[in-house]
Amino acid sequence: MRGLKISDSVLVVTGVSSGIGRATALEIAHRGGAVVLGARQEQAVRDVAQQCEQLGGRALALGVDVTDEQAVLEMIERGVEQFGRIDGLVNNAAVSVFGRIEQIPMDVFRRVLEINVIGYVHCVRAVLPHLRENGGGVIINVSSVVEIAPQPFTIPYSLSKCADGGLTEALRMELRDTPGIHVCSVLPPSVDTPVFQHAGNYSGWDVQPMDPVYPAERVARSIVRCIEKPRREVTVGAVGPMMKLIQAIAPSWGERFFSKQVRENHLTDQRKRPNVGNIFEPDPSHNSVSGGWLDEEKSQRRRKPIPERFTVTSG
Amino acid sequence: MRSIVKPPNYIANFDSASGMLRATASYLRGSDFPLLGMMSHKMKPLAKLYGRTVNSLPRQMREQVYIWSGWNEAIAARRAREIKIERIAEWMVSEYPRDRTYPGVMVGSSNGALVHICCALGIPWLPQTMLVPIRRGKVHPDEPEDDIERCREPAREMLEENPDVVLHQMHDPNQDRLMVQRMSYFRVKKKTLGPAYERFIEETVEPGGTIYLVECGLRWPTTTIQDRHLFQFGALGGAEIDEFLHGSERVREYLKRYKSHREKWDVPEPDGESPESEWGFEESLRDDVERFAAERDYRVKRIAFENPHETSPLVADFYRQWNRERGVVGNRLLVESFILMEPFWTLRTGSVPYWMVFNKEPSAADLEKYLDERDPFDEINMMLFSHGVDSVGLPPISRWEELLKRATKHGRLLGVNPKKYPRHFAVFALYHDALLREVQARYPLPPHLDPERFESFLQQHSDAYSVGLRELDDAAHVASDDGQAPPQGRHAWRRPSPHPRSG
């Protein structure tokens, strides 16, 4: 499938203040593309925009809450005013919360779904007329391997990523009347981002990413490759395919295995007070690509050499 | 499902009624309109090859091919008794899907702009006027009396077989110069709905639905030949009525260019005026629709206007507003001419349709006026009909190219070779691909609008347009562009509205 040439494209990226979103924005800018950056923390977004411009791209920074439909529409309009058009969307803004289903307050539960699902829908609806006007474009919905094998103790997040997968597939079917628009899913595994520091937590225990942990830059590169050569679904690393195989041949055993993995490796033995994390208000701490979860040895094995400026963090 | 009824072999394909019916029916079937609806997509490569081959011929040969293609659609004069208007009506209704009900139907005058309204509302249109070309011996295009005499007997025979029609025999040596040498134009107007139309409406229009009478008030001087047989010299287009009847410098130059023995036409003296043969509405149909609607409890509304071009700004503005509501972010105008139209891709590309009656100077002036009075379009794409004749009132291609420059970003001719225009017959095969290739935007087809939406628009903007939505018993005519009601009485024919160039 023919995608976009990054250096000629204008791409909207949401959730850019940290993690995968930030890494993706920087990767696009490094390739000469233009980015319309959206996240709740306006200062963090401006910092990312500055870095993008230092890397050779063009950037427009906007403070946006993706649950606000009007704000999302204005973000897209501003992007069109600035760059003349929009060619694609990386739907990435997401939050997480840990705890049993009965521990997590319902308002927190709803808010996770609003951001992770309705926020994605708002962005798609805002961008789609412009892609239709162009006769083509790319929409990347950043999902997760939990779409393949949902996890316990993070049901709102699992639910939202299953919904995002459904959005991608159903939208792709709806857009068969405009074959130039590609809708793709990228399913990262455990990624070294600050999402674990930012997440709400009602489990009583601190959390960490489960091994194997991948650098966010690797996910960013997969996203950018998918923009250039769209595929229906991209998994990063071997975890996704392995999960699919287990689900296909031994789903019951898979459930027992993953359940044990989450209990033993996702939740630590450090106690933690219940907290809402960044669910309702953004957390200005850890505005960086990395969450610091990869030790140096693993980091060197899994990261490709990157420009020095890529690793500048703020916050 | 659509019933497969073959069209009779005497219906003209290159005609407003059949072309616009096919365009409307294609859309309601969920299809687009390549090759003027006469062939399927599969035939496009062959049609393009044929078109390009014809285009490469010397001019006179190209003209002969055009003449032959029209002649091929005609029925021999000696077989006039075989012409059955009801048979044409049966074919026409068979083009529409029967697997649904419609909230209404339009009946009456041909009008390209209103095709887009039918498509927007998801309702059929049933023409009042049908063109039956008659093949006869050669007649000099500048000798209308010969055309009358050749067709007097065939006309009588045809009328005997079809008691509920009026025949308007039209002879236009200006625009149809190529065709009238070998063909007579029998424009037949239904005075009644007839069994085929009545059955179709009963079977497909919802109880309480609306019959919209499309009433174009355009009239023309005519000569009565015999009962229900009128002769019209000239037609709506580049030349004025006065020029047809009394000549002009332009006519003299035109006739000289075509090496005619005449400097002006010797026209049978008109003895009255009648609905213009192609576009005008024969009012007796209204009485029959009133009867039919009363018997079956349908609403009747009249969409009335004086000239066929008057619906175009209204429909364009209606679509522009609707496109905004549909979320179309583009700002593009698709200019159509005669039956070179594409309602399906108008909507899929998020375009605003502007229909021109033909490709003559009055149409250019109307389009220019429209562009002067509206917010600019980023894109203007134009499908320009090629009729093969440098007729009176045909503007040069540069006139159209200047209008295309009014677009703020892109102005394009679609499928037209400017050097070969107006003899670029390949345009009939090329326009469709050009539209799909040049306009990248793709929007989903919208759900059909409630007819009351269009009625409200008409009522709310009644002062802005020369189109009225009338009740059955309202006054017959709508004031035209110049604000004047048409004059009455013998010889007081109404001229097409003046089209002053805007400043």
Coordinates of C-alpha atoms in Angstrom, one line a residue, chain B residues 130-407:
Chain B
M130 CA -39.2 13.4 -25.6
L131 CA -37.1 13.7 -28.8
V132 CA -37.9 11.3 -31.6
P133 CA -35.5 11.9 -34.5
I134 CA -36.9 11.2 -37.9
R135 CA -34.7 10.0 -40.7
R136 CA -35.7 11.5 -44.0
G137 CA -34.2 12.5 -47.3
K138 CA -31.6 15.3 -47.4
V139 CA -32.8 18.8 -46.7
H140 CA -30.7 21.9 -46.8
P141 CA -30.4 23.1 -43.3
D142 CA -31.4 26.6 -44.4
E143 CA -34.6 25.5 -46.0
P144 CA -37.1 24.9 -43.2
E145 CA -40.1 24.7 -45.5
D146 CA -38.6 21.6 -47.0
D147 CA -38.3 20.0 -43.6
I148 CA -42.0 20.8 -42.9
E149 CA -43.2 19.3 -46.1
R150 CA -41.1 16.2 -45.7
C151 CA -42.5 15.6 -42.3
R152 CA -46.1 16.6 -42.7
E153 CA -47.4 13.1 -43.5
P154 CA -45.1 11.2 -41.0
A155 CA -46.2 13.7 -38.3
R156 CA -49.9 13.1 -39.1
E157 CA -49.4 9.3 -38.8
M158 CA -47.4 9.6 -35.6
L159 CA -50.1 11.9 -34.1
E160 CA -52.9 9.5 -35.1
E161 CA -51.1 6.7 -33.1
N162 CA -50.5 9.0 -30.1
P163 CA -53.6 11.1 -29.4
D164 CA -52.4 12.5 -26.1
V165 CA -49.3 14.4 -27.3
V166 CA -48.4 17.6 -29.0
L167 CA -45.7 17.5 -31.6
H168 CA -43.2 20.4 -31.7
Q169 CA -41.2 19.9 -34.9
M170 CA -38.0 21.8 -34.3
H171 CA -35.5 22.9 -36.9
D172 CA -32.4 24.7 -35.7
P173 CA -29.9 25.3 -38.5
N174 CA -27.7 27.2 -36.0
Q175 CA -26.8 24.5 -33.4
D176 CA -28.0 21.4 -35.1
R177 CA -26.7 22.3 -38.6
L178 CA -25.0 18.9 -39.0
M179 CA -28.0 16.8 -37.9
V180 CA -30.9 18.6 -39.6
Q181 CA -29.5 17.8 -43.0
R182 CA -30.7 14.2 -42.6
M183 CA -33.0 14.3 -39.6
S184 CA -36.0 16.1 -38.4
Y185 CA -36.4 16.7 -34.7
F186 CA -39.8 15.6 -33.4
R187 CA -40.1 16.9 -29.9
V188 CA -43.1 15.3 -28.5
K189 CA -44.8 16.7 -25.4
K190 CA -47.1 14.5 -23.3
K191 CA -50.4 16.2 -22.5
T192 CA -51.3 13.5 -20.0
L193 CA -49.3 11.3 -17.7
G194 CA -50.3 8.2 -19.5
P195 CA -50.6 4.6 -18.2
A196 CA -46.9 4.0 -17.8
Y197 CA -46.2 7.1 -15.7
E198 CA -49.4 6.6 -13.7
R199 CA -48.7 3.0 -12.9
F200 CA -45.1 3.9 -11.9
I201 CA -46.2 6.7 -9.6
E202 CA -48.9 4.5 -8.0
E203 CA -46.5 1.7 -7.4
T204 CA -43.5 3.6 -6.1
V205 CA -44.6 7.0 -4.6
E206 CA -45.6 6.8 -1.0
P207 CA -49.2 7.5 0.0
G208 CA -49.5 11.3 0.5
G209 CA -46.3 11.8 -1.5
T210 CA -45.6 14.8 -3.7
I211 CA -45.7 15.2 -7.4
Y212 CA -43.5 18.2 -8.3
L213 CA -44.4 19.7 -11.6
V214 CA -41.3 21.2 -13.3
E215 CA -42.7 24.1 -15.3
C216 CA -40.3 26.0 -17.5
G217 CA -42.2 28.9 -18.9
L218 CA -39.9 29.4 -21.9
R219 CA -42.0 30.1 -25.0
W220 CA -41.1 30.4 -28.7
P221 CA -42.9 31.6 -31.8
T222 CA -44.4 28.7 -33.6
T223 CA -46.3 28.0 -36.8
T224 CA -49.3 25.6 -36.7
I225 CA -48.9 22.9 -39.4
Q226 CA -51.9 20.8 -38.5
D227 CA -53.8 19.8 -35.4
R228 CA -51.3 19.2 -32.5
H229 CA -48.4 19.8 -34.9
L230 CA -46.4 23.0 -34.4
F231 CA -43.2 24.0 -36.2
Q232 CA -40.5 25.9 -34.3
F233 CA -37.6 27.5 -36.2
G234 CA -34.5 27.9 -34.1
A235 CA -34.0 27.1 -30.5
L236 CA -32.6 28.3 -27.2
G237 CA -28.9 28.9 -27.5
G238 CA -26.6 31.4 -28.9
A239 CA -28.9 33.2 -31.3
E240 CA -31.8 35.4 -30.4
I241 CA -35.3 34.8 -31.7
D242 CA -35.1 38.0 -33.8
E243 CA -32.0 36.8 -35.4
F244 CA -33.7 33.5 -36.5
L245 CA -36.7 35.4 -37.9
H246 CA -35.2 38.5 -39.3
G247 CA -31.4 37.8 -39.6
S248 CA -28.5 39.7 -38.3
E249 CA -24.9 40.4 -39.1
R250 CA -23.9 37.3 -37.0
V251 CA -26.3 35.2 -38.9
R252 CA -25.0 36.5 -42.2
E253 CA -21.5 35.7 -41.3
Y254 CA -22.5 32.3 -40.0
L255 CA -24.3 31.4 -43.2
K256 CA -21.4 32.7 -45.3
R257 CA -19.0 30.6 -43.2
Y258 CA -21.0 27.5 -44.1
K259 CA -21.2 28.6 -47.7
S260 CA -25.0 28.9 -47.6
H261 CA -26.9 30.4 -50.5
R262 CA -28.8 32.5 -48.0
E263 CA -27.9 35.6 -46.0
K264 CA -30.8 35.1 -43.7
W265 CA -33.4 32.4 -43.2
D266 CA -36.7 32.3 -44.9
V267 CA -38.9 31.3 -42.0
P268 CA -42.6 30.3 -42.1
E269 CA -44.5 33.1 -40.5
P270 CA -45.2 32.3 -36.9
D271 CA -48.9 32.3 -36.0
G272 CA -48.5 32.2 -32.3
E273 CA -46.3 31.2 -29.5
S274 CA -46.0 27.9 -27.6
P275 CA -43.9 26.3 -25.0
E276 CA -40.3 26.1 -26.3
S277 CA -39.9 22.7 -28.0
E278 CA -37.1 21.2 -25.8
W279 CA -37.5 23.0 -22.5
G280 CA -40.9 24.5 -22.3
F281 CA -43.8 23.1 -20.2
E282 CA -47.0 22.2 -22.0
E283 CA -49.6 23.2 -19.5
S284 CA -52.3 20.7 -20.3
L285 CA -50.2 18.1 -18.4
R286 CA -50.9 20.1 -15.2
D287 CA -54.6 19.5 -15.5
D288 CA -54.0 15.7 -15.9
V289 CA -51.6 15.6 -12.9
E290 CA -54.2 17.5 -10.9
R291 CA -56.8 14.9 -11.7
F292 CA -54.5 12.0 -11.0
A293 CA -53.3 13.5 -7.7
A294 CA -56.8 14.2 -6.5
E295 CA -57.9 10.6 -7.3
R296 CA -54.9 9.2 -5.4
D297 CA -54.4 11.7 -2.7
Y298 CA -51.0 13.0 -3.7
R299 CA -49.8 16.5 -3.0
V300 CA -48.9 18.6 -6.0
K301 CA -46.3 21.4 -6.0
R302 CA -45.2 23.4 -9.0
I303 CA -41.5 24.4 -9.5
A304 CA -41.9 27.3 -11.9
F305 CA -39.3 29.4 -13.7
E306 CA -39.2 31.2 -17.0
N307 CA -35.8 30.0 -18.4
P308 CA -34.0 26.7 -17.9
H309 CA -30.9 28.4 -16.6
E310 CA -32.7 30.1 -13.7
T311 CA -32.6 27.0 -11.6
S312 CA -28.8 26.7 -11.7
P313 CA -27.8 29.4 -9.1
L314 CA -30.5 28.1 -6.8
V315 CA -29.3 24.5 -7.0
A316 CA -25.6 25.5 -6.7
D317 CA -26.3 27.5 -3.6
F318 CA -28.4 24.7 -2.1
Y319 CA -25.6 22.2 -2.7
R320 CA -23.0 24.7 -1.3
Q321 CA -25.0 24.9 1.9
W322 CA -25.6 21.2 2.1
N323 CA -21.9 20.4 1.5
R324 CA -21.0 22.5 4.5
E325 CA -23.4 20.5 6.6
R326 CA -22.0 17.3 5.2
G327 CA -18.5 18.3 6.5
V328 CA -17.0 18.9 3.0
V329 CA -14.0 21.0 3.6
G330 CA -13.3 21.6 -0.1
N331 CA -14.6 24.6 -2.1
R332 CA -15.1 23.4 -5.7
L333 CA -17.5 24.1 -8.5
L334 CA -18.3 21.5 -11.2
V335 CA -19.6 23.2 -14.3
E336 CA -21.7 21.0 -16.4
S337 CA -23.2 21.6 -19.9
F338 CA -26.3 20.1 -21.4
I339 CA -26.1 16.4 -20.7
L340 CA -22.5 16.4 -19.9
M341 CA -23.2 15.9 -16.2
E342 CA -22.3 13.6 -13.3
P343 CA -24.5 13.8 -10.2
F344 CA -22.9 10.8 -8.5
W345 CA -19.4 12.2 -8.6
T346 CA -20.6 15.7 -7.9
L347 CA -21.5 14.4 -4.4
R348 CA -18.5 12.1 -4.0
T349 CA -16.1 14.9 -4.8
G350 CA -17.9 17.3 -2.6
S351 CA -18.5 19.6 -5.6
V352 CA -21.1 22.3 -6.1
P353 CA -22.9 21.7 -9.4
Y354 CA -23.5 24.5 -11.8
W355 CA -25.5 23.4 -14.8
M356 CA -25.4 25.3 -18.1
V357 CA -28.1 24.8 -20.7
F358 CA -25.5 24.6 -23.4
N359 CA -22.1 25.9 -24.4
K360 CA -23.1 29.3 -25.8
E361 CA -22.5 32.9 -24.8
P362 CA -25.7 33.3 -22.8
S363 CA -24.5 30.3 -20.7
A364 CA -21.1 31.8 -20.3
A365 CA -22.7 35.1 -19.2
D366 CA -24.9 33.3 -16.7
L367 CA -21.9 31.5 -15.2
E368 CA -19.9 34.7 -15.1
K369 CA -22.8 36.5 -13.3
Y370 CA -23.0 33.6 -10.8
L371 CA -19.3 33.8 -10.1
D372 CA -19.5 37.6 -9.7
E373 CA -22.2 37.3 -7.1
R374 CA -20.8 34.5 -5.0
D375 CA -17.8 33.9 -2.7
P376 CA -15.0 32.6 -4.9
F377 CA -14.3 28.9 -5.4
D378 CA -10.9 27.4 -4.9
E379 CA -11.4 25.0 -7.8
I380 CA -13.6 25.3 -10.9
N381 CA -13.8 22.2 -13.1
M382 CA -15.7 22.3 -16.3
M383 CA -17.3 19.7 -18.6
L384 CA -18.0 21.4 -21.9
F385 CA -20.3 19.9 -24.5
S386 CA -19.0 19.6 -28.1
H387 CA -21.7 19.9 -30.7
G388 CA -19.6 20.1 -33.7
V389 CA -20.6 23.5 -35.1
D390 CA -19.2 27.0 -35.0
S391 CA -22.7 28.3 -34.4
V392 CA -23.9 31.8 -33.8
G393 CA -23.3 32.7 -30.3
L394 CA -20.6 30.1 -29.7
P395 CA -17.9 31.8 -27.5
P396 CA -14.3 30.9 -28.2
I397 CA -12.6 28.5 -25.9
S398 CA -10.7 31.4 -24.4
R399 CA -13.9 32.7 -23.0
W400 CA -14.3 29.5 -20.9
E401 CA -10.6 29.6 -20.0
E402 CA -11.0 33.1 -18.6
L403 CA -13.9 32.0 -16.5
L404 CA -11.8 29.1 -15.1
K405 CA -9.3 31.6 -14.0
R406 CA -11.8 32.8 -11.4
A407 CA -10.8 29.8 -9.3

